[in-house]
Amino acid sequence: MDCTFSPLTDFTKLEAAVSDFYGPAAAPAQSVRFRRLLDGLTETFGPQTAAAVFSAPGRSEIGGNHTDHQHGRVLAGSVDLDIIAAVAPNNRNVIRIQSEGFPMDVVELDDLEIREEEKNTSQAIIRGIAAWFKGKGCALEGFDAYTTSSVLNGSGLSSSAAFEVLVGSVINSLFFEDRCTPVQIAQIGQYAENVYFGKPSGLLDQMGCSVGGMVTIDFKDNANPVVERLDFDFASAGHALCIIDSGADHADLTDEYAAVTMELKEICAHFGKNVLREVPEEEFYAALPVLRRKAGDRAVLRAVHVYDENRRVEGQVAALRQNDFQTFLALIRASGLSSWRYLQNVVPAGYTHHQEVAFALAMAERLLDGRGACRVHGGGFAGTVQAFVPLDMLDGFKAEMERILGGGSCHVLTVRPVGGVRLV
């Protein structure tokens, strides 16, 4: 195990890496954060002679709401909130990960089979990622890790995907000679989430965390997605990217997310296909009377959203490349309306008293008053709203949203250029 940094005797190397990575302005606060990280490692697992330090960012879905699992198009960016880990060898055949504020996850490396009782747990994610690497001949050894995160759970910034990318990056760096590309790290995380964790997610979240920067991704060939970087600074267009926490909890909503993919599978099954990308749009519309009877109206409307959303992503990418920000904003608004009306992932089925995402959207639209744009963010049903806020409105917008939804509910983000990475 190649651990070259000693947390007990030399902070200089890590402090320099932190300053280079986060920038001079953020370096002092980040240095304190990393000192606490190393303290957490030693307090949890005992004194260490060496450790490796990693970071994996959260991600923001900018375009392509629920298109990835249909092998569609997305626009995403990694953000300046991350999960960090200090890792040390334990000379045992076990992975132990202590995430700050949570119970310790322990995975024995001689038992990496799927465990039904672990579904929907971080332990399942670790086991699935370890199993993938071991299946590829990785000489995996036991290690201890302490992690802390600024990517809040349920924030819509994919804390789970960031964790998957973090674990994948640790194993790839320490035991696999960095043979896996960022795209492969994302695919390994998706494998663990689909097969071990039990959530039928697409690949957007993991790709957004792993690749880094703002990227547009075409998942037509899901095994070999086409990834293109975009260099665009929202501040240069006079806007800030905000993520607003609605206060709704993702717990017990797995069935809502699963229903989206299941209903779209019913549409695809009529044509003998697996995903909508394989179904020509004209054939879909020609078959509408039959599809409504077989799959129901909601399934049909969700398919309409996916077809239209793929075109919107193409338009968003073209608009950013042409520096046409007003067209980009118009397409963001259209995406939000389509998610609400057609995809129907703003309010969980049957919810009346609790409609937090819908309420947050209403307040954001009211405050923006025809400027900027807002939309449901990520999987939907709970979690967050995304808003592009004119800089001259930002202070007032943030203050009022936090007055209504609570302090710390409105996060102003920037796009981070790097995905999962080892710092030292």
GROMACS .gro file of C-alpha atoms in nm:
model
  424
    1MET     CA    1   0.000   0.000   0.000
    2ASP     CA    2   0.158   0.328  -0.114
    3CYS     CA    3   0.095   0.568   0.176
    4THR     CA    4   0.361   0.838   0.175
    5PHE     CA    5   0.213   1.095   0.414
    6SER     CA    6   0.252   1.073   0.790
    7PRO     CA    7  -0.036   1.249   0.966
    8LEU     CA    8   0.143   1.250   1.300
    9THR     CA    9   0.470   1.416   1.206
   10ASP     CA   10   0.431   1.609   0.881
   11PHE     CA   11   0.133   1.816   0.769
   12THR     CA   12   0.336   2.025   0.522
   13LYS     CA   13   0.287   1.806   0.217
   14LEU     CA   14  -0.089   1.776   0.262
   15GLU     CA   15  -0.126   2.145   0.344
   16ALA     CA   16   0.048   2.236   0.017
   17ALA     CA   17  -0.173   1.994  -0.176
   18VAL     CA   18  -0.485   2.139  -0.013
   19SER     CA   19  -0.381   2.495  -0.099
   20ASP     CA   20  -0.314   2.401  -0.462
   21PHE     CA   21  -0.637   2.207  -0.494
   22TYR     CA   22  -0.889   2.435  -0.323
   23GLY     CA   23  -0.717   2.769  -0.393
   24PRO     CA   24  -0.563   3.025  -0.158
   25ALA     CA   25  -0.894   3.175  -0.046
   26ALA     CA   26  -1.040   2.844   0.070
   27ALA     CA   27  -0.711   2.692   0.189
   28PRO     CA   28  -0.720   2.804   0.557
   29ALA     CA   29  -1.065   2.660   0.624
   30GLN     CA   30  -0.987   2.347   0.425
   31SER     CA   31  -0.661   2.294   0.613
   32VAL     CA   32  -0.853   2.295   0.942
   33ARG     CA   33  -1.098   2.047   0.789
   34PHE     CA   34  -0.820   1.811   0.682
   35ARG     CA   35  -0.648   1.830   1.021
   36ARG     CA   36  -0.977   1.721   1.178
   37LEU     CA   37  -0.999   1.443   0.921
   38LEU     CA   38  -0.661   1.304   1.023
   39ASP     CA   39  -0.753   1.341   1.389
   40GLY     CA   40  -1.068   1.141   1.316
   41LEU     CA   41  -0.862   0.864   1.159
   42THR     CA   42  -0.631   0.830   1.458
   43GLU     CA   43  -0.905   0.874   1.717
   44THR     CA   44  -1.113   0.603   1.550
   45PHE     CA   45  -0.850   0.349   1.451
   46GLY     CA   46  -0.550   0.436   1.667
   47PRO     CA   47  -0.210   0.593   1.585
   48GLN     CA   48  -0.103   0.564   1.221
   49THR     CA   49   0.242   0.573   1.064
   50ALA     CA   50   0.111   0.669   0.719
   51ALA     CA   51  -0.208   0.764   0.541
   52ALA     CA   52  -0.339   0.854   0.196
   53VAL     CA   53  -0.593   1.134   0.150
   54PHE     CA   54  -0.869   1.146  -0.113
   55SER     CA   55  -1.152   1.375  -0.226
   56ALA     CA   56  -1.464   1.312  -0.436
   57PRO     CA   57  -1.709   1.591  -0.525
   58GLY     CA   58  -2.083   1.609  -0.530
   59ARG     CA   59  -2.249   1.680  -0.861
   60SER     CA   60  -2.522   1.902  -0.997
   61GLU     CA   61  -2.747   1.779  -1.275
   62ILE     CA   62  -2.775   2.080  -1.505
   63GLY     CA   63  -2.972   1.918  -1.786
   64GLY     CA   64  -3.118   1.577  -1.859
   65ASN     CA   65  -3.364   1.495  -1.581
   66HIS     CA   66  -3.409   1.114  -1.572
   67THR     CA   67  -3.263   1.063  -1.919
   68ASP     CA   68  -2.951   0.867  -1.820
   69HIS     CA   69  -3.127   0.541  -1.738
   70GLN     CA   70  -3.285   0.555  -2.085
   71HIS     CA   71  -2.939   0.589  -2.245
   72GLY     CA   72  -3.007   0.953  -2.319
   73ARG     CA   73  -2.815   1.280  -2.294
   74VAL     CA   74  -2.720   1.478  -1.985
   75LEU     CA   75  -2.537   1.793  -1.882
   76ALA     CA   76  -2.374   1.778  -1.539
   77GLY     CA   77  -2.106   1.942  -1.331
   78SER     CA   78  -1.902   1.841  -1.028
   79VAL     CA   79  -1.932   2.101  -0.753
   80ASP     CA   80  -1.715   2.252  -0.483
   81LEU     CA   81  -1.861   2.039  -0.203
   82ASP     CA   82  -1.691   1.707  -0.144
   83ILE     CA   83  -1.637   1.395   0.064
   84ILE     CA   84  -1.282   1.356   0.189
   85ALA     CA   85  -1.114   1.047   0.332
   86ALA     CA   86  -0.797   0.962   0.519
   87VAL     CA   87  -0.699   0.600   0.456
   88ALA     CA   88  -0.450   0.373   0.631
   89PRO     CA   89  -0.362   0.002   0.604
   90ASN     CA   90  -0.495  -0.220   0.882
   91ASN     CA   91  -0.314  -0.547   0.798
   92ARG     CA   92  -0.646  -0.728   0.827
   93ASN     CA   93  -0.865  -0.879   0.561
   94VAL     CA   94  -1.136  -0.621   0.619
   95ILE     CA   95  -1.243  -0.277   0.502
   96ARG     CA   96  -1.354  -0.047   0.784
   97ILE     CA   97  -1.498   0.293   0.694
   98GLN     CA   98  -1.606   0.539   0.959
   99SER     CA   99  -1.812   0.818   0.804
  100GLU     CA  100  -1.844   1.106   1.047
  101GLY     CA  101  -2.178   1.094   1.223
  102PHE     CA  102  -2.270   0.743   1.108
  103PRO     CA  103  -2.212   0.388   1.232
  104MET     CA  104  -1.892   0.223   1.110
  105ASP     CA  105  -1.919   0.008   0.796
  106VAL     CA  106  -1.724  -0.319   0.812
  107VAL     CA  107  -1.682  -0.550   0.511
  108GLU     CA  108  -1.488  -0.877   0.528
  109LEU     CA  109  -1.294  -0.926   0.204
  110ASP     CA  110  -1.337  -1.303   0.203
  111ASP     CA  111  -1.716  -1.262   0.174
  112LEU     CA  112  -1.814  -1.028  -0.108
  113GLU     CA  113  -2.138  -1.195  -0.214
  114ILE     CA  114  -2.460  -0.990  -0.235
  115ARG     CA  115  -2.643  -0.973   0.099
  116GLU     CA  116  -3.015  -0.903   0.083
  117GLU     CA  117  -3.016  -0.768   0.438
  118GLU     CA  118  -2.761  -0.502   0.333
  119LYS     CA  119  -2.976  -0.351   0.056
  120ASN     CA  120  -3.005   0.029   0.083
  121THR     CA  121  -2.693   0.058   0.302
  122SER     CA  122  -2.348   0.206   0.249
  123GLN     CA  123  -2.206  -0.132   0.349
  124ALA     CA  124  -2.364  -0.278   0.035
  125ILE     CA  125  -2.193  -0.010  -0.175
  126ILE     CA  126  -1.851  -0.090  -0.027
  127ARG     CA  127  -1.903  -0.464  -0.072
  128GLY     CA  128  -2.015  -0.419  -0.434
  129ILE     CA  129  -1.719  -0.200  -0.529
  130ALA     CA  130  -1.473  -0.434  -0.356
  131ALA     CA  131  -1.632  -0.731  -0.535
  132TRP     CA  132  -1.594  -0.565  -0.874
  133PHE     CA  133  -1.224  -0.495  -0.821
  134LYS     CA  134  -1.154  -0.838  -0.676
  135GLY     CA  135  -1.330  -0.994  -0.974
  136LYS     CA  136  -1.084  -0.812  -1.201
  137GLY     CA  137  -0.785  -0.959  -1.021
  138CYS     CA  138  -0.719  -0.668  -0.788
  139ALA     CA  139  -0.490  -0.767  -0.498
  140LEU     CA  140  -0.720  -0.597  -0.250
  141GLU     CA  141  -0.604  -0.562   0.110
  142GLY     CA  142  -0.776  -0.442   0.422
  143PHE     CA  143  -0.777  -0.073   0.507
  144ASP     CA  144  -0.930   0.174   0.750
  145ALA     CA  145  -1.081   0.503   0.636
  146TYR     CA  146  -1.228   0.804   0.810
  147THR     CA  147  -1.449   1.029   0.599
  148THR     CA  148  -1.623   1.360   0.642
  149SER     CA  149  -1.851   1.530   0.394
  150SER     CA  150  -1.973   1.874   0.295
  151VAL     CA  151  -2.209   1.703   0.044
  152LEU     CA  152  -2.511   1.683   0.269
  153ASN     CA  153  -2.722   1.368   0.255
  154GLY     CA  154  -3.044   1.427   0.062
  155SER     CA  155  -2.905   1.750  -0.083
  156GLY     CA  156  -2.963   1.641  -0.442
  157LEU     CA  157  -2.587   1.669  -0.498
  158SER     CA  158  -2.545   1.291  -0.502
  159SER     CA  159  -2.375   1.222  -0.173
  160SER     CA  160  -2.419   0.849  -0.240
  161ALA     CA  161  -2.250   0.872  -0.581
  162ALA     CA  162  -1.971   1.083  -0.431
  163PHE     CA  163  -1.919   0.811  -0.170
  164GLU     CA  164  -1.910   0.545  -0.444
  165VAL     CA  165  -1.654   0.745  -0.642
  166LEU     CA  166  -1.449   0.800  -0.326
  167VAL     CA  167  -1.435   0.429  -0.241
  168GLY     CA  168  -1.363   0.339  -0.603
  169SER     CA  169  -1.085   0.599  -0.622
  170VAL     CA  170  -0.926   0.468  -0.299
  171ILE     CA  171  -0.914   0.108  -0.419
  172ASN     CA  172  -0.810   0.207  -0.772
  173SER     CA  173  -0.518   0.417  -0.644
  174LEU     CA  174  -0.394   0.198  -0.362
  175PHE     CA  175  -0.443  -0.152  -0.503
  176PHE     CA  176  -0.506  -0.131  -0.879
  177GLU     CA  177  -0.229   0.101  -1.003
  178ASP     CA  178  -0.486   0.359  -1.121
  179ARG     CA  179  -0.584   0.134  -1.410
  180CYS     CA  180  -0.947   0.248  -1.407
  181THR     CA  181  -1.041   0.570  -1.584
  182PRO     CA  182  -1.286   0.818  -1.424
  183VAL     CA  183  -1.557   0.679  -1.654
  184GLN     CA  184  -1.487   0.326  -1.531
  185ILE     CA  185  -1.489   0.441  -1.168
  186ALA     CA  186  -1.836   0.581  -1.232
  187GLN     CA  187  -1.950   0.254  -1.390
  188ILE     CA  188  -1.819   0.055  -1.092
  189GLY     CA  189  -2.017   0.280  -0.858
  190GLN     CA  190  -2.331   0.230  -1.065
  191TYR     CA  191  -2.277  -0.147  -1.059
  192ALA     CA  192  -2.257  -0.144  -0.680
  193GLU     CA  193  -2.564   0.076  -0.652
  194ASN     CA  194  -2.773  -0.130  -0.895
  195VAL     CA  195  -2.668  -0.480  -0.793
  196TYR     CA  196  -2.567  -0.459  -0.425
  197PHE     CA  197  -2.752  -0.152  -0.296
  198GLY     CA  198  -3.067  -0.232  -0.494
  199LYS     CA  199  -3.141   0.103  -0.659
  200PRO     CA  200  -3.199   0.098  -1.038
  201SER     CA  201  -3.017   0.426  -1.105
  202GLY     CA  202  -2.867   0.551  -1.427
  203LEU     CA  203  -2.506   0.663  -1.464
  204LEU     CA  204  -2.546   1.041  -1.444
  205ASP     CA  205  -2.472   1.080  -1.073
  206GLN     CA  206  -2.153   0.877  -1.071
  207MET     CA  207  -2.024   1.034  -1.394
  208GLY     CA  208  -2.089   1.384  -1.263
  209CYS     CA  209  -1.886   1.306  -0.951
  210SER     CA  210  -1.607   1.108  -1.115
  211VAL     CA  211  -1.517   1.294  -1.435
  212GLY     CA  212  -1.496   1.649  -1.299
  213GLY     CA  213  -1.582   1.987  -1.448
  214MET     CA  214  -1.893   2.052  -1.655
  215VAL     CA  215  -1.954   1.772  -1.901
  216THR     CA  216  -2.216   1.664  -2.148
  217ILE     CA  217  -2.256   1.288  -2.172
  218ASP     CA  218  -2.430   1.075  -2.434
  219PHE     CA  219  -2.524   0.735  -2.293
  220LYS     CA  220  -2.636   0.582  -2.624
  221ASP     CA  221  -2.373   0.311  -2.567
  222ASN     CA  222  -2.395   0.287  -2.190
  223ALA     CA  223  -2.077   0.078  -2.172
  224ASN     CA  224  -1.884   0.346  -2.362
  225PRO     CA  225  -2.049   0.683  -2.293
  226VAL     CA  226  -1.933   0.980  -2.498
  227VAL     CA  227  -1.807   1.250  -2.261
  228GLU     CA  228  -1.735   1.606  -2.374
  229ARG     CA  229  -1.618   1.888  -2.150
  230LEU     CA  230  -1.767   2.236  -2.158
  231ASP     CA  231  -1.578   2.538  -2.036
  232PHE     CA  232  -1.839   2.784  -1.912
  233ASP     CA  233  -1.846   3.009  -1.609
  234PHE     CA  234  -2.197   3.094  -1.492
  235ALA     CA  235  -2.064   3.401  -1.308
  236SER     CA  236  -1.937   3.539  -1.640
  237ALA     CA  237  -2.299   3.529  -1.757
  238GLY     CA  238  -2.405   3.723  -1.449
  239HIS     CA  239  -2.566   3.430  -1.267
  240ALA     CA  240  -2.500   3.204  -0.971
  241LEU     CA  241  -2.583   2.833  -0.950
  242CYS     CA  242  -2.789   2.769  -0.636
  243ILE     CA  243  -2.916   2.445  -0.487
  244ILE     CA  244  -3.207   2.486  -0.247
  245ASP     CA  245  -3.287   2.221   0.011
  246SER     CA  246  -3.664   2.178   0.021
  247GLY     CA  247  -3.651   1.999   0.355
  248ALA     CA  248  -3.812   1.682   0.219
  249ASP     CA  249  -3.651   1.348   0.301
  250HIS     CA  250  -3.564   1.083   0.038
  251ALA     CA  251  -3.636   0.805   0.288
  252ASP     CA  252  -3.901   0.555   0.178
  253LEU     CA  253  -3.913   0.696  -0.176
  254THR     CA  254  -3.723   0.417  -0.350
  255ASP     CA  255  -4.050   0.287  -0.496
  256GLU     CA  256  -4.121   0.629  -0.651
  257TYR     CA  257  -3.784   0.632  -0.827
  258ALA     CA  258  -3.820   0.269  -0.933
  259ALA     CA  259  -4.166   0.339  -1.078
  260VAL     CA  260  -4.015   0.579  -1.332
  261THR     CA  261  -3.787   0.315  -1.482
  262MET     CA  262  -4.046   0.038  -1.452
  263GLU     CA  263  -4.311   0.238  -1.637
  264LEU     CA  264  -4.068   0.331  -1.912
  265LYS     CA  265  -3.976  -0.038  -1.940
  266GLU     CA  266  -4.343  -0.111  -2.007
  267ILE     CA  267  -4.335   0.140  -2.293
  268CYS     CA  268  -4.016  -0.012  -2.433
  269ALA     CA  269  -4.145  -0.369  -2.401
  270HIS     CA  270  -4.418  -0.295  -2.655
  271PHE     CA  271  -4.143  -0.242  -2.912
  272GLY     CA  272  -3.923  -0.527  -2.790
  273LYS     CA  273  -3.662  -0.281  -2.664
  274ASN     CA  274  -3.495  -0.216  -2.330
  275VAL     CA  275  -3.463   0.165  -2.321
  276LEU     CA  276  -3.632   0.456  -2.496
  277ARG     CA  277  -3.314   0.548  -2.683
  278GLU     CA  278  -3.374   0.231  -2.889
  279VAL     CA  279  -3.734   0.328  -2.975
  280PRO     CA  280  -3.771   0.575  -3.267
  281GLU     CA  281  -3.979   0.869  -3.153
  282GLU     CA  282  -4.212   0.851  -3.453
  283GLU     CA  283  -4.293   0.488  -3.371
  284PHE     CA  284  -4.368   0.586  -3.012
  285TYR     CA  285  -4.618   0.853  -3.118
  286ALA     CA  286  -4.776   0.625  -3.378
  287ALA     CA  287  -4.843   0.367  -3.106
  288LEU     CA  288  -4.995   0.606  -2.849
  289PRO     CA  289  -5.347   0.454  -2.838
  290VAL     CA  290  -5.206   0.107  -2.766
  291LEU     CA  291  -4.942   0.236  -2.523
  292ARG     CA  292  -5.202   0.422  -2.315
  293ARG     CA  293  -5.402   0.104  -2.272
  294LYS     CA  294  -5.103  -0.117  -2.199
  295ALA     CA  295  -4.885   0.109  -1.982
  296GLY     CA  296  -5.113   0.393  -1.871
  297ASP     CA  297  -5.108   0.766  -1.922
  298ARG     CA  298  -4.838   0.846  -1.667
  299ALA     CA  299  -4.594   0.609  -1.836
  300VAL     CA  300  -4.668   0.770  -2.173
  301LEU     CA  301  -4.622   1.121  -2.034
  302ARG     CA  302  -4.291   1.018  -1.876
  303ALA     CA  303  -4.171   0.891  -2.213
  304VAL     CA  304  -4.275   1.222  -2.375
  305HIS     CA  305  -4.058   1.399  -2.118
  306VAL     CA  306  -3.754   1.183  -2.196
  307TYR     CA  307  -3.773   1.238  -2.572
  308ASP     CA  308  -3.811   1.614  -2.528
  309GLU     CA  309  -3.551   1.636  -2.253
  310ASN     CA  310  -3.284   1.479  -2.472
  311ARG     CA  311  -3.341   1.754  -2.728
  312ARG     CA  312  -3.328   2.017  -2.456
  313VAL     CA  313  -2.986   1.893  -2.343
  314GLU     CA  314  -2.856   1.930  -2.698
  315GLY     CA  315  -2.998   2.282  -2.704
  316GLN     CA  316  -2.849   2.371  -2.366
  317VAL     CA  317  -2.504   2.254  -2.473
  318ALA     CA  318  -2.526   2.446  -2.801
  319ALA     CA  319  -2.644   2.759  -2.619
  320LEU     CA  320  -2.355   2.750  -2.371
  321ARG     CA  321  -2.102   2.693  -2.649
  322GLN     CA  322  -2.245   2.992  -2.835
  323ASN     CA  323  -2.254   3.201  -2.515
  324ASP     CA  324  -2.631   3.237  -2.557
  325PHE     CA  325  -2.726   3.228  -2.191
  326GLN     CA  326  -3.084   3.347  -2.236
  327THR     CA  327  -3.163   3.048  -2.457
  328PHE     CA  328  -2.996   2.824  -2.200
  329LEU     CA  329  -3.219   2.969  -1.926
  330ALA     CA  330  -3.531   2.923  -2.139
  331LEU     CA  331  -3.444   2.556  -2.184
  332ILE     CA  332  -3.386   2.515  -1.809
  333ARG     CA  333  -3.734   2.656  -1.745
  334ALA     CA  334  -3.883   2.422  -2.006
  335SER     CA  335  -3.705   2.128  -1.845
  336GLY     CA  336  -3.851   2.217  -1.506
  337LEU     CA  337  -4.204   2.241  -1.642
  338SER     CA  338  -4.169   1.909  -1.822
  339SER     CA  339  -4.039   1.735  -1.508
  340TRP     CA  340  -4.335   1.868  -1.311
  341ARG     CA  341  -4.611   1.805  -1.568
  342TYR     CA  342  -4.494   1.502  -1.764
  343LEU     CA  343  -4.225   1.319  -1.566
  344GLN     CA  344  -4.419   1.400  -1.246
  345ASN     CA  345  -4.125   1.375  -1.006
  346VAL     CA  346  -4.200   1.685  -0.798
  347VAL     CA  347  -4.472   1.549  -0.567
  348PRO     CA  348  -4.478   1.181  -0.460
  349ALA     CA  349  -4.800   1.003  -0.552
  350GLY     CA  350  -5.076   1.069  -0.299
  351TYR     CA  351  -4.890   1.338  -0.104
  352THR     CA  352  -5.107   1.635  -0.013
  353HIS     CA  353  -4.993   1.779   0.321
  354HIS     CA  354  -4.622   1.749   0.235
  355GLN     CA  355  -4.525   1.897  -0.103
  356GLU     CA  356  -4.191   2.050  -0.012
  357VAL     CA  357  -4.029   2.047  -0.356
  358ALA     CA  358  -4.335   2.204  -0.517
  359PHE     CA  359  -4.340   2.470  -0.246
  360ALA     CA  360  -3.969   2.546  -0.288
  361LEU     CA  361  -4.019   2.579  -0.664
  362ALA     CA  362  -4.311   2.816  -0.614
  363MET     CA  363  -4.108   3.037  -0.381
  364ALA     CA  364  -3.807   3.039  -0.614
  365GLU     CA  365  -4.023   3.135  -0.913
  366ARG     CA  366  -4.188   3.411  -0.712
  367LEU     CA  367  -3.855   3.558  -0.603
  368LEU     CA  368  -3.696   3.534  -0.947
  369ASP     CA  369  -3.996   3.719  -1.093
  370GLY     CA  370  -3.934   3.617  -1.454
  371ARG     CA  371  -3.555   3.632  -1.440
  372GLY     CA  372  -3.309   3.345  -1.411
  373ALA     CA  373  -3.456   2.994  -1.400
  374CYS     CA  374  -3.540   2.713  -1.159
  375ARG     CA  375  -3.628   2.346  -1.181
  376VAL     CA  376  -3.648   2.026  -0.979
  377HIS     CA  377  -3.299   1.890  -0.926
  378GLY     CA  378  -3.187   1.530  -0.964
  379GLY     CA  379  -3.415   1.237  -0.890
  380GLY     CA  380  -3.693   1.455  -0.754
  381PHE     CA  381  -3.985   1.374  -0.522
  382ALA     CA  382  -3.776   1.511  -0.234
  383GLY     CA  383  -3.444   1.686  -0.188
  384THR     CA  384  -3.360   1.998  -0.379
  385VAL     CA  385  -3.443   2.264  -0.635
  386GLN     CA  386  -3.187   2.414  -0.870
  387ALA     CA  387  -3.189   2.785  -0.949
  388PHE     CA  388  -2.984   3.011  -1.173
  389VAL     CA  389  -3.001   3.344  -0.994
  390PRO     CA  390  -2.889   3.681  -1.136
  391LEU     CA  391  -2.597   3.804  -0.931
  392ASP     CA  392  -2.767   4.135  -0.852
  393MET     CA  393  -3.053   3.937  -0.690
  394LEU     CA  394  -2.842   3.673  -0.517
  395ASP     CA  395  -2.814   3.816  -0.165
  396GLY     CA  396  -3.185   3.893  -0.141
  397PHE     CA  397  -3.285   3.562  -0.301
  398LYS     CA  398  -3.069   3.359  -0.063
  399ALA     CA  399  -3.184   3.551   0.244
  400GLU     CA  400  -3.554   3.514   0.162
  401MET     CA  401  -3.532   3.145   0.068
  402GLU     CA  402  -3.354   3.075   0.397
  403ARG     CA  403  -3.611   3.282   0.590
  404ILE     CA  404  -3.884   3.062   0.442
  405LEU     CA  405  -3.708   2.722   0.436
  406GLY     CA  406  -3.454   2.762   0.715
  407GLY     CA  407  -3.095   2.870   0.758
  408GLY     CA  408  -2.842   2.697   0.535
  409SER     CA  409  -3.107   2.579   0.288
  410CYS     CA  410  -2.972   2.779  -0.009
  411HIS     CA  411  -2.625   2.675  -0.129
  412VAL     CA  412  -2.431   2.886  -0.378
  413LEU     CA  413  -2.204   2.654  -0.576
  414THR     CA  414  -1.928   2.665  -0.831
  415VAL     CA  415  -1.823   2.393  -1.073
  416ARG     CA  416  -1.513   2.203  -0.962
  417PRO     CA  417  -1.277   2.104  -1.247
  418VAL     CA  418  -1.160   1.772  -1.095
  419GLY     CA  419  -1.352   1.457  -0.999
  420GLY     CA  420  -1.236   1.183  -0.763
  421VAL     CA  421  -0.871   1.245  -0.675
  422ARG     CA  422  -0.590   1.146  -0.438
  423LEU     CA  423  -0.431   1.452  -0.277
  424VAL     CA  424  -0.135   1.283  -0.107
   0.00000   0.00000   0.00000
